[in-house]
mmCIF file of C-alpha atoms and ligand atoms in Angstrom:
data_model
loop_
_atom_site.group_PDB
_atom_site.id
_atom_site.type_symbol
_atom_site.label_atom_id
_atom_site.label_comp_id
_atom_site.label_asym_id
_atom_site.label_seq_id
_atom_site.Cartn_x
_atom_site.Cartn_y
_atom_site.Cartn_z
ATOM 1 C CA UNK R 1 -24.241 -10.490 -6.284
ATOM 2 C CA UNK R 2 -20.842 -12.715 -5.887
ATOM 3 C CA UNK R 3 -18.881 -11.734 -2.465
ATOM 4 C CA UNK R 4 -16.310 -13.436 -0.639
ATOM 5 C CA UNK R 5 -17.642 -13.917 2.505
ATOM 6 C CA UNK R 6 -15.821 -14.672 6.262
ATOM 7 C CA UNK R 7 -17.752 -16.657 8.813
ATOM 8 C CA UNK R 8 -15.365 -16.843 11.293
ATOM 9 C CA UNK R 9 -11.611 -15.521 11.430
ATOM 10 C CA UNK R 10 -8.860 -17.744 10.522
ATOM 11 C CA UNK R 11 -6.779 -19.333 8.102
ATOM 12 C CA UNK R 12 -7.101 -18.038 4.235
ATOM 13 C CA UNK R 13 -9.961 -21.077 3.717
ATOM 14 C CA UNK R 14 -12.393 -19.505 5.465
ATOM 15 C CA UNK R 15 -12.971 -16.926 2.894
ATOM 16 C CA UNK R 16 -15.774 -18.268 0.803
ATOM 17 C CA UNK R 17 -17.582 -17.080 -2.353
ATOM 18 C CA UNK R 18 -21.316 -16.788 -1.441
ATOM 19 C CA UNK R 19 -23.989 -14.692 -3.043
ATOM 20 C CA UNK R 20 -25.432 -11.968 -0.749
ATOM 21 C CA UNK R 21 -27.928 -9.103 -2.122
ATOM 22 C CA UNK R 22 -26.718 -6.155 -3.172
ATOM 23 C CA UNK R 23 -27.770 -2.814 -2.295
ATOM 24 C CA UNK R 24 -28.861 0.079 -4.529
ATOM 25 C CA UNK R 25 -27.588 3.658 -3.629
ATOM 26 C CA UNK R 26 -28.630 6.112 -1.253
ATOM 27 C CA UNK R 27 -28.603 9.539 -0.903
ATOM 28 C CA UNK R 28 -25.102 10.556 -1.093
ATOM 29 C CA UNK R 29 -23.521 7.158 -1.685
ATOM 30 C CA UNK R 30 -21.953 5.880 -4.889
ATOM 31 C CA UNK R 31 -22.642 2.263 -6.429
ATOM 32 C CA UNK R 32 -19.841 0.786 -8.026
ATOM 33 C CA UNK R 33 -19.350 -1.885 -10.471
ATOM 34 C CA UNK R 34 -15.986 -3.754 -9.186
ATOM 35 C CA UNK R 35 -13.807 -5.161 -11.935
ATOM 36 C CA UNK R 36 -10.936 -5.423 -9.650
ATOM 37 C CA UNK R 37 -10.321 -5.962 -5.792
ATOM 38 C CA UNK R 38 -6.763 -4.735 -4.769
ATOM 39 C CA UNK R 39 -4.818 -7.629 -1.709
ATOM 40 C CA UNK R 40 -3.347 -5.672 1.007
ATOM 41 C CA UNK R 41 -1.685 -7.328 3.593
ATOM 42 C CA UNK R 42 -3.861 -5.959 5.997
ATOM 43 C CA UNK R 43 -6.827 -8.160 4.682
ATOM 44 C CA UNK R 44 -5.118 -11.108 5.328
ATOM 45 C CA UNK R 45 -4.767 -9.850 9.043
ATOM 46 C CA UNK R 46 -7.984 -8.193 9.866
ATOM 47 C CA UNK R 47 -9.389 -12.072 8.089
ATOM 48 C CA UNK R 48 -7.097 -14.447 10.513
ATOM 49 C CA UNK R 49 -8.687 -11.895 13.543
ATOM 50 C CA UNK R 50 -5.557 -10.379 14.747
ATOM 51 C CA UNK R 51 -5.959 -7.037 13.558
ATOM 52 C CA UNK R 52 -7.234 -4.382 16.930
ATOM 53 C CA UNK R 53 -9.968 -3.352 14.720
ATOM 54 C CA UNK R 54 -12.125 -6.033 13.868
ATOM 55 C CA UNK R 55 -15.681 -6.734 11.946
ATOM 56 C CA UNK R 56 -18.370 -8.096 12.750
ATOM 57 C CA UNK R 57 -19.233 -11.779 11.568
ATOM 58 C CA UNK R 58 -19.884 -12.445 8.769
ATOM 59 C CA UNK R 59 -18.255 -10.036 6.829
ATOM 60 C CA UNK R 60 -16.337 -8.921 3.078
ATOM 61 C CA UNK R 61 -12.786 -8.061 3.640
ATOM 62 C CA UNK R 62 -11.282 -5.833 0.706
ATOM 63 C CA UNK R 63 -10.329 -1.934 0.650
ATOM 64 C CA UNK R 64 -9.773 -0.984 -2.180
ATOM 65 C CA UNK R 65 -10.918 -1.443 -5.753
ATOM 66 C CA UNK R 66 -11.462 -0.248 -9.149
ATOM 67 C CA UNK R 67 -14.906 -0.315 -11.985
ATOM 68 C CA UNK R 68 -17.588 1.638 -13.051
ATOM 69 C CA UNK R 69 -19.921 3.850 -11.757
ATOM 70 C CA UNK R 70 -23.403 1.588 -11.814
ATOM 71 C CA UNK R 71 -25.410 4.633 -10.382
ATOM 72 C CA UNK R 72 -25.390 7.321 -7.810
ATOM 73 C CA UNK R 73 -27.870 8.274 -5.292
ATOM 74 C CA UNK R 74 -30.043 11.687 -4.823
ATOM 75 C CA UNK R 75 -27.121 14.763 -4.152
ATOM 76 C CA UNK R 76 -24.309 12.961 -5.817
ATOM 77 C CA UNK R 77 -22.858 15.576 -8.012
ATOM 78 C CA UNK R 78 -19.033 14.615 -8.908
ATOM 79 C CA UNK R 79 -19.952 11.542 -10.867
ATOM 80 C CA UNK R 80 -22.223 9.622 -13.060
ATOM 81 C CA UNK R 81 -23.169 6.283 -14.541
ATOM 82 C CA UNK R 82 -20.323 5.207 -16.717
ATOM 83 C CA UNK R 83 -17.364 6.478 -14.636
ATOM 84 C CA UNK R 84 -14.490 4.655 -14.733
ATOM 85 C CA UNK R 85 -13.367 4.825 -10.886
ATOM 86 C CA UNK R 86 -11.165 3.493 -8.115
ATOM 87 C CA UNK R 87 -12.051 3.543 -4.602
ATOM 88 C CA UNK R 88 -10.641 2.998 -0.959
ATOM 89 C CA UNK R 89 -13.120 2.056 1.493
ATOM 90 C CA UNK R 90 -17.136 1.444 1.310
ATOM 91 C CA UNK R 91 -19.889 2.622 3.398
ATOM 92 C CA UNK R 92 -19.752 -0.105 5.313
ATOM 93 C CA UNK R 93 -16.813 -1.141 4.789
ATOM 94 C CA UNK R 94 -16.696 -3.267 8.226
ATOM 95 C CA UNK R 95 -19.955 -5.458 6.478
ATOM 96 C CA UNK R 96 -19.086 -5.405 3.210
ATOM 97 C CA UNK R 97 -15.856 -4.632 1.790
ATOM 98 C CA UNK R 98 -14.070 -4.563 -2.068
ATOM 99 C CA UNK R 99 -13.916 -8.747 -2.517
ATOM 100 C CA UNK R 100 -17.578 -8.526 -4.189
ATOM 101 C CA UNK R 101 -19.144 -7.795 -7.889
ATOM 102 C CA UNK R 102 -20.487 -4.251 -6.558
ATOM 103 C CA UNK R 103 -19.348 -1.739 -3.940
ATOM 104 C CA UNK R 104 -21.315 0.547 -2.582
ATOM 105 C CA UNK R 105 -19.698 4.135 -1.363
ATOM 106 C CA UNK R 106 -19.353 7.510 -0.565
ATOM 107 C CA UNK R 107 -18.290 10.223 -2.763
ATOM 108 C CA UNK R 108 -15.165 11.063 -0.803
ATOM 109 C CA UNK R 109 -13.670 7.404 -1.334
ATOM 110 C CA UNK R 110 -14.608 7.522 -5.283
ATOM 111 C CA UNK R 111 -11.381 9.296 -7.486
ATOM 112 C CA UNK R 112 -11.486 9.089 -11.259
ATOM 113 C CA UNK R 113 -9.062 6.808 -12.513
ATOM 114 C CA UNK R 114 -7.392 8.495 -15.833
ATOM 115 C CA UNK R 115 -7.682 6.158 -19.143
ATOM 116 C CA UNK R 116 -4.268 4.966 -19.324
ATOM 117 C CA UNK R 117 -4.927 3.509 -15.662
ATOM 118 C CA UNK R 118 -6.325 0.063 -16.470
ATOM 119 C CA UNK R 119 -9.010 -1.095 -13.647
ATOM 120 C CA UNK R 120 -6.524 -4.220 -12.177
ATOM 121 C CA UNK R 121 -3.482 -1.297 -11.679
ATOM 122 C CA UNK R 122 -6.914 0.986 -10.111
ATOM 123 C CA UNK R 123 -7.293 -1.370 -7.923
ATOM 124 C CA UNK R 124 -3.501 -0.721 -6.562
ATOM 125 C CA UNK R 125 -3.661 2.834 -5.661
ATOM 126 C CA UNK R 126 -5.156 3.697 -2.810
ATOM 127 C CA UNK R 127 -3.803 1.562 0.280
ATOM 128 C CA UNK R 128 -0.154 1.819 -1.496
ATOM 129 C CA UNK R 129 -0.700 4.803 -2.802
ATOM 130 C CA UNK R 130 -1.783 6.843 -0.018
ATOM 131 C CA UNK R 131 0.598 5.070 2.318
ATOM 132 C CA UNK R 132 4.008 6.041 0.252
ATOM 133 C CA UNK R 133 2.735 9.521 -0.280
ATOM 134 C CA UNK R 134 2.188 10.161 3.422
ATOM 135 C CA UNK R 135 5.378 8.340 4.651
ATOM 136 C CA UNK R 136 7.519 10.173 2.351
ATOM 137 C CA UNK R 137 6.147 13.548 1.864
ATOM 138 C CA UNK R 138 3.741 14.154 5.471
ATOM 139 C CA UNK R 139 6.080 11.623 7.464
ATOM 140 C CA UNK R 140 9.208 11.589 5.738
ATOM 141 C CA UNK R 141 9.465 15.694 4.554
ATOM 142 C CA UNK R 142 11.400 14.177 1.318
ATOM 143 C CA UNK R 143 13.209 16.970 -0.224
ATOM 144 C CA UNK R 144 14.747 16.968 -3.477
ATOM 145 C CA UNK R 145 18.377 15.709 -3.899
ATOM 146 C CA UNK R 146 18.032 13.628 -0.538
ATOM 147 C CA UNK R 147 18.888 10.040 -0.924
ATOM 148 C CA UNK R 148 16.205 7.679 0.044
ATOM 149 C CA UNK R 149 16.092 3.879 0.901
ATOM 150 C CA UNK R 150 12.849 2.345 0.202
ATOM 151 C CA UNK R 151 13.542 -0.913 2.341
ATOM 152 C CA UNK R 152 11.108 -3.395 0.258
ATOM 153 C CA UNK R 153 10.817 -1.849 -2.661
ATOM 154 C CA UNK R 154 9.282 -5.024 -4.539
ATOM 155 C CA UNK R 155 6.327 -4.856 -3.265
ATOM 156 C CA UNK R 156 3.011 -2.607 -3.414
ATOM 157 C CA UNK R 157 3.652 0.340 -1.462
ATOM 158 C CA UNK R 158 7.472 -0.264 -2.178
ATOM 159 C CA UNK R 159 7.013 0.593 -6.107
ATOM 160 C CA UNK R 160 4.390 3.356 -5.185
ATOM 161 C CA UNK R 161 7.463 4.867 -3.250
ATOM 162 C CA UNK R 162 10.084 4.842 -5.594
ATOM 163 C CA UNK R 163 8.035 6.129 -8.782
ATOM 164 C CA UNK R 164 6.881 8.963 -6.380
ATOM 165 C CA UNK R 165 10.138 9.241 -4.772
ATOM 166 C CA UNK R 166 12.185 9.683 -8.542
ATOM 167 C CA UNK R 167 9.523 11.875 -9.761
ATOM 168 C CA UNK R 168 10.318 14.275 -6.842
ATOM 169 C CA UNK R 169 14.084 14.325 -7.563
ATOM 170 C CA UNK R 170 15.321 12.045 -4.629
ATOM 171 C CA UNK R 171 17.999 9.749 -5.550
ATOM 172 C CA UNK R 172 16.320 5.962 -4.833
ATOM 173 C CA UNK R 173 17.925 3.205 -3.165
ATOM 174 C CA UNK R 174 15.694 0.069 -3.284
ATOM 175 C CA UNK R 175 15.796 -3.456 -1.497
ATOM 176 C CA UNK R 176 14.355 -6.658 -2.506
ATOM 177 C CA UNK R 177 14.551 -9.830 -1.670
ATOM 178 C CA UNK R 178 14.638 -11.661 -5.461
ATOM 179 C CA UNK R 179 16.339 -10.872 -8.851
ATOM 180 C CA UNK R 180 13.169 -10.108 -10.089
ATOM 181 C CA UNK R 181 12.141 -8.107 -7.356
ATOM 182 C CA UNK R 182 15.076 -6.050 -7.999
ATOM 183 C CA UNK R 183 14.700 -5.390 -11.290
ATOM 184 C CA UNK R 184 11.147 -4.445 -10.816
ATOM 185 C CA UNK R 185 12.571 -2.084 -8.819
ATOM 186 C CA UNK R 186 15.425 -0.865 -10.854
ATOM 187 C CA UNK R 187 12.973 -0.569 -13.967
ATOM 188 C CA UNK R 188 10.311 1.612 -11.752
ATOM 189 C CA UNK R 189 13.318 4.114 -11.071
ATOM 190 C CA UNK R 190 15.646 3.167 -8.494
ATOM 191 C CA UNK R 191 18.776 4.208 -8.619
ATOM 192 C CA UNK R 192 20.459 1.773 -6.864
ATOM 193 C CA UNK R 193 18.752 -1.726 -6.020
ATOM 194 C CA UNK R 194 19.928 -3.998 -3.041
ATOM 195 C CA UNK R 195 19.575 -7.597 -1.653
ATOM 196 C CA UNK R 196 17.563 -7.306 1.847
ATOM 197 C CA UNK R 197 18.666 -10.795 1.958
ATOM 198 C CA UNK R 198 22.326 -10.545 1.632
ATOM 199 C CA UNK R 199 24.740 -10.631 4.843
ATOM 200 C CA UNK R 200 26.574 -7.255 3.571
ATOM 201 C CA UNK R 201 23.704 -5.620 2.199
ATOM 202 C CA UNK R 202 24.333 -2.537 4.648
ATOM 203 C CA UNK R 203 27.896 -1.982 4.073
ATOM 204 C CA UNK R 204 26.996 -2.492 0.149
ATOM 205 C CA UNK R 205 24.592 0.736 0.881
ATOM 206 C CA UNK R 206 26.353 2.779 3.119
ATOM 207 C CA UNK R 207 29.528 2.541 0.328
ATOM 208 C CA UNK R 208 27.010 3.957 -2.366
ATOM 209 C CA UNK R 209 26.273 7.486 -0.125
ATOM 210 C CA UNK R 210 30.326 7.777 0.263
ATOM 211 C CA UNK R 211 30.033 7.148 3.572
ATOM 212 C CA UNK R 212 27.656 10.410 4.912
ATOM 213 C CA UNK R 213 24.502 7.500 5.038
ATOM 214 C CA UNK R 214 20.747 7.840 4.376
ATOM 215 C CA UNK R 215 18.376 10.557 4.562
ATOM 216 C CA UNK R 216 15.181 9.198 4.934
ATOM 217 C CA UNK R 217 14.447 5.125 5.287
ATOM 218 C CA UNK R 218 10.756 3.669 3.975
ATOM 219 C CA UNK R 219 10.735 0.819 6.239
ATOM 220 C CA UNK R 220 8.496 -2.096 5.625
ATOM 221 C CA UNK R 221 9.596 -4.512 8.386
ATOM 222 C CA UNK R 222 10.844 -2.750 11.344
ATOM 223 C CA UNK R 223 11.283 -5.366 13.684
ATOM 224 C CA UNK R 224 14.022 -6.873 11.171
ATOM 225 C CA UNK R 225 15.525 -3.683 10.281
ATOM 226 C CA UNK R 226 15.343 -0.721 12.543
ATOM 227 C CA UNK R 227 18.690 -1.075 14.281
ATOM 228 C CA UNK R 228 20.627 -1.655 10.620
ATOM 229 C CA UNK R 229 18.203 1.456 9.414
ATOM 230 C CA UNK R 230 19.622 3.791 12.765
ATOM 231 C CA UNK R 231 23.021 2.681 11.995
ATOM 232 C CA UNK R 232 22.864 3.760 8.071
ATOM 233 C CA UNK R 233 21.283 6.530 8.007
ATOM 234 C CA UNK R 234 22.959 10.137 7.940
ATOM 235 C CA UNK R 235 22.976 12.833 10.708
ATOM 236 C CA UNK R 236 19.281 14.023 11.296
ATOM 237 C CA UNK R 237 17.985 11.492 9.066
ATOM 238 C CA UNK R 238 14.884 9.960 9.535
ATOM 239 C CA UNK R 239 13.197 6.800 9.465
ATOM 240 C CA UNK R 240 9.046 6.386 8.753
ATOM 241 C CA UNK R 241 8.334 2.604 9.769
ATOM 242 C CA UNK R 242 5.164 1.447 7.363
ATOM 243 C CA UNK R 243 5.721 -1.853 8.129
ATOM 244 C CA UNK R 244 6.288 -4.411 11.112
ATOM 245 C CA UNK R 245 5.425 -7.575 12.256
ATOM 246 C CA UNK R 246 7.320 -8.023 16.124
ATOM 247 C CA UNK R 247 9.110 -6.938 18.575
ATOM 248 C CA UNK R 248 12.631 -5.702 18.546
ATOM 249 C CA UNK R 249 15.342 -4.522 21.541
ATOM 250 C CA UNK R 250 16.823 -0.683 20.688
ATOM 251 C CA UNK R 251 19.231 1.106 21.937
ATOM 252 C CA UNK R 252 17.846 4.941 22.304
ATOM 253 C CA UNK R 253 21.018 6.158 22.201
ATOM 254 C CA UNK R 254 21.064 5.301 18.068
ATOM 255 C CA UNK R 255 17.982 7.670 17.612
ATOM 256 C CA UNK R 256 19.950 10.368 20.344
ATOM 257 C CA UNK R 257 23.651 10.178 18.988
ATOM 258 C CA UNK R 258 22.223 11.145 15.471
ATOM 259 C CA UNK R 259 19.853 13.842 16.003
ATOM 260 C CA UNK R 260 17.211 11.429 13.969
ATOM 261 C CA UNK R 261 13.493 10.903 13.997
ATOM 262 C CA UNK R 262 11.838 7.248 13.915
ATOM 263 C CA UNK R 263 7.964 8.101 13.051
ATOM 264 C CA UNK R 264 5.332 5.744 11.685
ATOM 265 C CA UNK R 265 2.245 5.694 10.429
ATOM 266 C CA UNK R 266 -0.716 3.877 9.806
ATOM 267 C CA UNK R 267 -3.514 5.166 7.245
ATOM 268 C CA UNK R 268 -6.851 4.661 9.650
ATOM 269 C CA UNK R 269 -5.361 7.875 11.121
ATOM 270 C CA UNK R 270 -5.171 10.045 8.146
ATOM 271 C CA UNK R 271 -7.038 12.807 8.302
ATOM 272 C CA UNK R 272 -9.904 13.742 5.496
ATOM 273 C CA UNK R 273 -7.781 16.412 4.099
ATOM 274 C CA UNK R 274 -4.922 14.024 4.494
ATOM 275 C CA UNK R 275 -6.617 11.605 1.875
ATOM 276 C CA UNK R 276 -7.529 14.418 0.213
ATOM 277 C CA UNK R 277 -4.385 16.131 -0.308
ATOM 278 C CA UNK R 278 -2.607 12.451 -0.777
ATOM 279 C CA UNK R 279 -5.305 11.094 -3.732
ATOM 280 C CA UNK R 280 -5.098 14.731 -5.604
ATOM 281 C CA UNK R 281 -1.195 13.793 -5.848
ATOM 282 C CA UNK R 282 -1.574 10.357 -7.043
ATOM 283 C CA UNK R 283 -4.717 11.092 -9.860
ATOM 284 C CA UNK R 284 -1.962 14.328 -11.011
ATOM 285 C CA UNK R 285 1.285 11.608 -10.100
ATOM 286 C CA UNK R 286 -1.015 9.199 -12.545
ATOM 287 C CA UNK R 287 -1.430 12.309 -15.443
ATOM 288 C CA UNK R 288 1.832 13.420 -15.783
ATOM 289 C CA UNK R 289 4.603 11.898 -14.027
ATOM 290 C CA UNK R 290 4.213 8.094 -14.820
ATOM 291 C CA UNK R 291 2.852 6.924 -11.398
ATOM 292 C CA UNK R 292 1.359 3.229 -12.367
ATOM 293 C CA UNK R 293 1.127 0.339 -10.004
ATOM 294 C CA UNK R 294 2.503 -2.825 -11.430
ATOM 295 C CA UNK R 295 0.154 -5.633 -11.081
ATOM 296 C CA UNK R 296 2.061 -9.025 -10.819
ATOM 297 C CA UNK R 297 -0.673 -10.937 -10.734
ATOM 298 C CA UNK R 298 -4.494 -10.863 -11.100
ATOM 299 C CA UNK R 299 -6.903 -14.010 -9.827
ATOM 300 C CA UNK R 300 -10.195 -14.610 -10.097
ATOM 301 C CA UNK R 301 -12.503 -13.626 -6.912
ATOM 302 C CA UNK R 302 -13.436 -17.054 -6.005
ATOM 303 C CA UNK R 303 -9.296 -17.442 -5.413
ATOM 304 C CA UNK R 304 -9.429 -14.923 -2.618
ATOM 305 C CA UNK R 305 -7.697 -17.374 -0.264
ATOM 306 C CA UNK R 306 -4.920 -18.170 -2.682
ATOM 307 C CA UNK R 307 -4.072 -14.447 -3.194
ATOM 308 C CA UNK R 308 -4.077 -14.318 0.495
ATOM 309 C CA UNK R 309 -1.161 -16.791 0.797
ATOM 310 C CA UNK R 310 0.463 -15.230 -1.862
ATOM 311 C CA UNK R 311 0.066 -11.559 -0.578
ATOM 312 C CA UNK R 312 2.142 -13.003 2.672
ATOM 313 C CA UNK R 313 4.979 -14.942 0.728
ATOM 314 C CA UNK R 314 8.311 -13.881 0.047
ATOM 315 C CA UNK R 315 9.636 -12.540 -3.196
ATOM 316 C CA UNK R 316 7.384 -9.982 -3.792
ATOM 317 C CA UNK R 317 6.321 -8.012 -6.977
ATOM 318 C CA UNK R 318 4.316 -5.374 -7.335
ATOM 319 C CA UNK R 319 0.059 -5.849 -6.224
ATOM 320 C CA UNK R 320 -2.110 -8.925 -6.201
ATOM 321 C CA UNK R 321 -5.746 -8.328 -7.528
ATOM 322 C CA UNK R 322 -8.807 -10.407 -7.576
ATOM 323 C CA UNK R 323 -11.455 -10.314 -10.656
ATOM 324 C CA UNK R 324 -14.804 -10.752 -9.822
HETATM 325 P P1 NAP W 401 3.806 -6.543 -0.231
HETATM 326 O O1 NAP W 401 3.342 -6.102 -1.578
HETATM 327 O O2 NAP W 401 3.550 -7.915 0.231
HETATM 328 O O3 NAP W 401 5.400 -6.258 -0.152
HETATM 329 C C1 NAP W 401 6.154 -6.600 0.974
HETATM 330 C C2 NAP W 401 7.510 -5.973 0.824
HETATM 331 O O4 NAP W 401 8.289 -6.202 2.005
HETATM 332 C C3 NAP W 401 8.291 -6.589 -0.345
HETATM 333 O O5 NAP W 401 8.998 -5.575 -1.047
HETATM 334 C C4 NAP W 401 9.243 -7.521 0.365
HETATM 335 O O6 NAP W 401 10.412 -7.815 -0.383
HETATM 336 C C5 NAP W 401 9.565 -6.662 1.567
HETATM 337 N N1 NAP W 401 10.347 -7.379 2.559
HETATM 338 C C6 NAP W 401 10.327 -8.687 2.900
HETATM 339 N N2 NAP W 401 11.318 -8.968 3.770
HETATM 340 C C7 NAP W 401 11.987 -7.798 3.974
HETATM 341 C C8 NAP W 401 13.108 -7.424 4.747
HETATM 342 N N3 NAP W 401 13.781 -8.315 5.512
HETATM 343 N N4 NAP W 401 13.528 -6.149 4.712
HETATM 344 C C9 NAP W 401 12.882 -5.218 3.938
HETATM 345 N N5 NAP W 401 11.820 -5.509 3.187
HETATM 346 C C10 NAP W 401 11.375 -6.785 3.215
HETATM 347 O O7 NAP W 401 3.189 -5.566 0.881
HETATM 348 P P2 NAP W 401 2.835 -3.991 0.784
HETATM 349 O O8 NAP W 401 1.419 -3.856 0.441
HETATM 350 O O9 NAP W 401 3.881 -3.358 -0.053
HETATM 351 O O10 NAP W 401 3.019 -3.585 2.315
HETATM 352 C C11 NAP W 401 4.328 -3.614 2.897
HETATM 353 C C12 NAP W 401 4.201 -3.632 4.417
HETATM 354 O O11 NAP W 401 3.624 -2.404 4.856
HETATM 355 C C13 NAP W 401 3.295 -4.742 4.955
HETATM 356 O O12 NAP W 401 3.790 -5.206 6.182
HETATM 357 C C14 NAP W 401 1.967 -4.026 5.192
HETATM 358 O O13 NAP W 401 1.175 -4.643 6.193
HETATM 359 C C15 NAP W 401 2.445 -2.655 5.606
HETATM 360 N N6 NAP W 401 1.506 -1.582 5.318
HETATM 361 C C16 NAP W 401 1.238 -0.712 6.320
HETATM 362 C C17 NAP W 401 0.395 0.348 6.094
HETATM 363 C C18 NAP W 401 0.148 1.324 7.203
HETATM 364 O O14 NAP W 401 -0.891 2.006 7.218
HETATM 365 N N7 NAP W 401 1.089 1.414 8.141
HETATM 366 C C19 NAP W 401 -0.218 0.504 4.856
HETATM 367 C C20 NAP W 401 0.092 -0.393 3.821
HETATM 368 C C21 NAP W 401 0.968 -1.436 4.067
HETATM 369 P P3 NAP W 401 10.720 -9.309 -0.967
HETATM 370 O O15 NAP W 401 9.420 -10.039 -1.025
HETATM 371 O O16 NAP W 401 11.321 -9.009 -2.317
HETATM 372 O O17 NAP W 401 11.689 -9.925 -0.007
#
């Protein structure tokens, strides 16, 4: 089968499109056609080899994904050949990740994708997916009526938070960098949308809550916003950092003087019931309350390294997914 393949870790140009053999199930595992590799940032650092967990050479990257069920090995129960699918993760997911023509898993990373779902938005759920659910419902404790900021809401896990985040009653304040990245936003349910970019963008934001501030900030780049995010948020407000890429001086005094919580999280650390509890949300999120990722662009597998530049540029919208 087709695979992108990694030799040695570096720039996006080291991903290559090689054939490799496939494997057929075993007992217990779950063989997937892919017909759509989701592009999470995280590939892009795990390939350049600056990630603390690291695979082996040579190596797939990829996560997540979305196809059919090709066939299932001896004790499989919950699915058969035909099902349409999306996964997160692969049984060896550290040789041979999602960037490939087949994926081979276990049943617990396998989650029926409804119809409407097509397999490029699959292939969008479950890094985003999972990740907004936990930081605004396990991390965050969102509660109805609260106002929330999703800070980068343009992106993948940014538009996973503010469909989930409107569904739940929460009024949504979103950031993006772009006009389009706004709207994106805007369309998906935010209340309010914002310029990340522009010099008054807090006071613009702490105007719209009448002054009281923010319940609950979805960060995506701490080390840029934390401070601003400690200064608008409201009196035991908190703030679940998803994203951040550096270093940052902080005054403790911020977190003190507020009664607030700064948390974070980072999905490796999820518990199984965790996932479990997060996926049944998103496949009933997906059924009846409009939950749908918004693909802005799909490429062609053997363009791996071009999504990867892309995945890492400014002006986000909504997931980048390869086609084998
Ligand atoms: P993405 O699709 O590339 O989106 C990136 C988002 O960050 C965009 O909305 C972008 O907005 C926004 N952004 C850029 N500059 C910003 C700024 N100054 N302030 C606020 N937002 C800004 O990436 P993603 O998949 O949504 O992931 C978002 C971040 O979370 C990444 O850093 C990723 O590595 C991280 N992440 C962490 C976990 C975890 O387990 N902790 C899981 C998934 C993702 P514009 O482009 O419009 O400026």
């Amino acid at each position: 089968m087709k695979a992108i393949r990694v030799h040695q870790f570096g720039d996006p140009s080291v991903m290559k499109l090689e054939d490799i053999s496939g494997s057929a199930p075993g007992q217990g595992q779950v063989l997937v056609s892919v017909k759509a590799a989701g592009v999470n940032p995280v590939d892009t650092y795990i390939r350049s080899g600056v990630y603390a967990v690291l695979p082996s050479l040579p190596y797939t990257p990829g996560i997540d994904g979305a196809g059919v069920v090709d066939a299932v090995g001896a004790g499989v129960r919950d699915f058969v050949k035909g099902d349409r699918v999306y996964f997160g993760g692969t049984v060896d997911g550290r040789a041979v990740g999602a960037y490939a023509e087949a994926a081979l898993c276990l049943p617990e990373q396998v989650h029926r994708l409804p119809d409407p779902i097509s397999f490029a938005q699959g292939a969008g759920l479950n890094v985003p997916y999972v990740t907004a659910w936990r930081a605004l419902f396990d991390k965050g404790r969102a509660q109805p009526g609260e106002t929330v900021l999703i800070h980068g809401a343009s992106g993948a896990v940014g538009i996973a938070a503010v469909q989930m985040a409107r569904a739940a009653g929460l009024r949504v304040f979103g950031t993006a960098g772009t006009d389009r990245g706004r709207a994106l936003a805007a369309g998906q349910g935010a209340h309010e949308v914002f310029d990340h970019a522009a010099a008054d963008y807090q006071k613009q934001i702490t105007a719209k809550t009448d002054g009281k501030g923010i319940d609950l900030v979805i960060e995506m780049l701490a080390n840029v916003n934390l401070v601003r995010d400690l200064e608008m948020i409201a009196v035991r407000g908190r703030v679940v950092i998803v994203g951040n890429r550096g270093s940052i001086e902080l005054n403790p005094r911020a977190i003190m003087s507020k009664d607030a919580v700064v948390t974070g999280l980072t999905n490796w650390n999820a518990t199984p019931k965790e996932f479990a509890t997060a996926h049944a949300a998103i496949i009933a999120g997906m059924e009846r309350s409009g939950f749908k990722p918004e693909v802005g662009k799909e490429l062609p597998l053997a363009e791996a390294s071009r999504a990867h530049v892309e995945v890492m540029k400014a002006g986000a919208y909504g997931k980048i997914v390869l086609i084998p």
